[in-house]
Amino acid sequence: QVQLAESGGGSVQAGGSLRLSCTATGYKFENHCMFWFRQTPGKEREGVATISSGGYATDYDDSVKGRFTISRENDKNTFYLQMDSLKPEDTAVYYCARARELCAGGRCCSARNWGNDYYWGQGAQVTVSS
């Protein structure tokens, strides 16, 4: 079955960097767009970034554009979220995700469309102190 395992969370001071990784098993990773979300207590989970199946198209929420970079290595079944210039408001649990329906790119892989039904990773805490 589809499994997503995250690593790389932690604590950092404002202005610092962290990199999250997510390794996927149980399906053909290279066929699917992948997603990063985040959630803070009392708020809905929000989309952060997407990357198409081949890695050629990426998209970001406006709140992280220019600071976060999503990438993937299909030969390792792994994708990443490089987070630079971190701010205290980036503090959240970060989740990697894959849409349950086949989604390789295009509209379903857009930062303007977070309405898919997803498989989720277990979450990784990122804490940014001021």
Short mmCIF file of C-alpha atoms in Angstrom, two decimals:
data_model
loop_
_atom_site.label_atom_id
_atom_site.label_comp_id
_atom_site.label_asym_id
_atom_site.label_seq_id
_atom_site.Cartn_x
_atom_site.Cartn_y
_atom_site.Cartn_z
CA GLN A 1 0.00 0.00 0.00
CA VAL A 2 1.00 3.64 -0.36
CA GLN A 3 3.32 4.76 2.42
CA LEU A 4 5.01 8.12 2.85
CA ALA A 5 7.76 8.60 5.43
CA GLU A 6 9.09 12.05 6.31
CA SER A 7 12.33 13.06 7.94
CA GLY A 8 14.32 16.20 8.61
CA GLY A 9 12.16 18.36 10.85
CA GLY A 10 13.62 20.23 13.78
CA SER A 11 14.17 23.59 15.41
CA VAL A 12 15.96 26.57 13.95
CA GLN A 13 16.25 30.29 14.53
CA ALA A 14 14.59 32.77 12.23
CA GLY A 15 16.57 33.18 9.03
CA GLY A 16 17.87 29.64 9.17
CA SER A 17 17.29 26.65 6.91
CA LEU A 18 15.92 23.12 7.14
CA ARG A 19 15.34 20.40 4.58
CA LEU A 20 12.50 17.92 4.77
CA SER A 21 12.59 14.60 2.94
CA CYS A 22 9.76 12.23 2.09
CA THR A 23 10.34 8.69 0.84
CA ALA A 24 7.49 6.89 -0.87
CA THR A 25 6.81 3.17 -1.18
CA GLY A 26 4.01 0.99 -2.49
CA TYR A 27 3.47 2.60 -5.91
CA LYS A 28 5.28 3.98 -8.98
CA PHE A 29 6.62 7.20 -7.55
CA GLU A 30 7.67 8.62 -10.91
CA ASN A 31 4.04 8.66 -12.13
CA HIS A 32 2.71 11.05 -9.50
CA CYS A 33 2.74 14.71 -8.59
CA MET A 34 3.80 15.16 -4.97
CA PHE A 35 2.75 17.73 -2.39
CA TRP A 36 3.87 19.40 0.82
CA PHE A 37 1.33 20.73 3.31
CA ARG A 38 1.59 22.24 6.79
CA GLN A 39 -0.69 22.64 9.77
CA THR A 40 -0.63 24.66 12.97
CA PRO A 41 -2.85 23.98 15.99
CA GLY A 42 -6.42 25.17 15.48
CA LYS A 43 -5.97 25.82 11.78
CA GLU A 44 -6.74 23.84 8.65
CA ARG A 45 -3.97 22.07 6.81
CA GLU A 46 -2.66 24.33 4.06
CA GLY A 47 -0.85 23.55 0.85
CA VAL A 48 2.75 24.70 0.54
CA ALA A 49 4.29 23.31 -2.65
CA THR A 50 3.79 20.86 -5.50
CA ILE A 51 6.07 19.12 -7.97
CA SER A 52 5.01 17.31 -11.13
CA SER A 53 5.79 13.67 -11.71
CA GLY A 54 8.91 14.35 -13.78
CA GLY A 55 10.03 17.21 -11.59
CA TYR A 56 9.81 19.77 -14.40
CA ALA A 57 6.99 21.85 -12.96
CA THR A 58 6.79 23.24 -9.45
CA ASP A 59 4.32 25.53 -7.77
CA TYR A 60 4.19 27.29 -4.41
CA ASP A 61 1.83 29.04 -2.07
CA ASP A 62 2.52 32.77 -2.08
CA SER A 63 3.59 32.64 1.58
CA VAL A 64 6.70 30.57 0.75
CA LYS A 65 7.60 31.66 -2.79
CA GLY A 66 11.24 32.62 -3.09
CA ARG A 67 12.12 30.94 0.23
CA PHE A 68 11.14 27.27 -0.19
CA THR A 69 12.22 24.89 -2.97
CA ILE A 70 10.58 21.57 -3.76
CA SER A 71 12.56 18.92 -5.65
CA ARG A 72 12.54 15.18 -6.24
CA GLU A 73 14.78 12.25 -7.10
CA ASN A 74 12.68 9.65 -8.85
CA ASP A 75 15.45 7.05 -8.76
CA LYS A 76 15.33 7.27 -4.94
CA ASN A 77 11.53 7.51 -4.60
CA THR A 78 12.14 10.63 -2.55
CA PHE A 79 11.19 14.27 -2.72
CA TYR A 80 12.29 17.24 -0.68
CA LEU A 81 11.35 20.63 0.69
CA GLN A 82 14.30 22.97 1.15
CA MET A 83 13.23 25.77 3.49
CA ASP A 84 15.40 28.88 3.62
CA SER A 85 14.97 32.26 5.29
CA LEU A 86 12.62 30.63 7.76
CA LYS A 87 10.22 32.80 9.75
CA PRO A 88 8.45 32.09 13.06
CA GLU A 89 5.17 31.90 11.13
CA ASP A 90 6.56 28.88 9.26
CA THR A 91 6.33 26.91 12.51
CA ALA A 92 4.02 23.96 11.84
CA VAL A 93 3.78 20.24 11.36
CA TYR A 94 4.71 19.57 7.74
CA TYR A 95 3.12 16.71 5.82
CA CYS A 96 4.06 15.13 2.53
CA ALA A 97 1.21 13.86 0.41
CA ARG A 98 0.14 12.16 -2.78
CA ALA A 99 -3.26 12.48 -4.42
CA ARG A 100 -5.31 9.30 -4.23
CA GLU A 101 -6.37 9.69 -7.88
CA LEU A 102 -3.73 9.64 -10.60
CA CYS A 103 -2.27 13.14 -10.85
CA ALA A 104 0.98 13.61 -12.75
CA GLY A 105 0.82 17.35 -13.43
CA GLY A 106 -1.36 20.16 -14.68
CA ARG A 107 -4.34 21.50 -12.75
CA CYS A 108 -4.42 18.76 -10.11
CA CYS A 109 -0.76 19.55 -9.36
CA SER A 110 -1.26 23.29 -8.90
CA ALA A 111 -0.85 25.54 -5.87
CA ARG A 112 -4.24 26.99 -6.83
CA ASN A 113 -6.01 23.66 -6.42
CA TRP A 114 -5.57 21.80 -3.12
CA GLY A 115 -8.89 19.95 -3.41
CA ASN A 116 -7.59 16.45 -4.07
CA ASP A 117 -8.12 13.52 -1.71
CA TYR A 118 -4.69 12.56 -0.38
CA TYR A 119 -2.48 9.92 1.14
CA TRP A 120 -0.48 11.49 4.00
CA GLY A 121 2.85 11.08 5.68
CA GLN A 122 3.06 11.05 9.47
CA GLY A 123 4.14 14.68 9.77
CA ALA A 124 7.36 16.41 10.80
CA GLN A 125 7.53 19.24 13.30
CA VAL A 126 9.31 22.42 12.19
CA THR A 127 9.83 25.08 14.84
CA VAL A 128 11.28 28.50 14.03
CA SER A 129 12.18 30.74 16.94
CA SER A 130 12.57 34.50 16.75
#
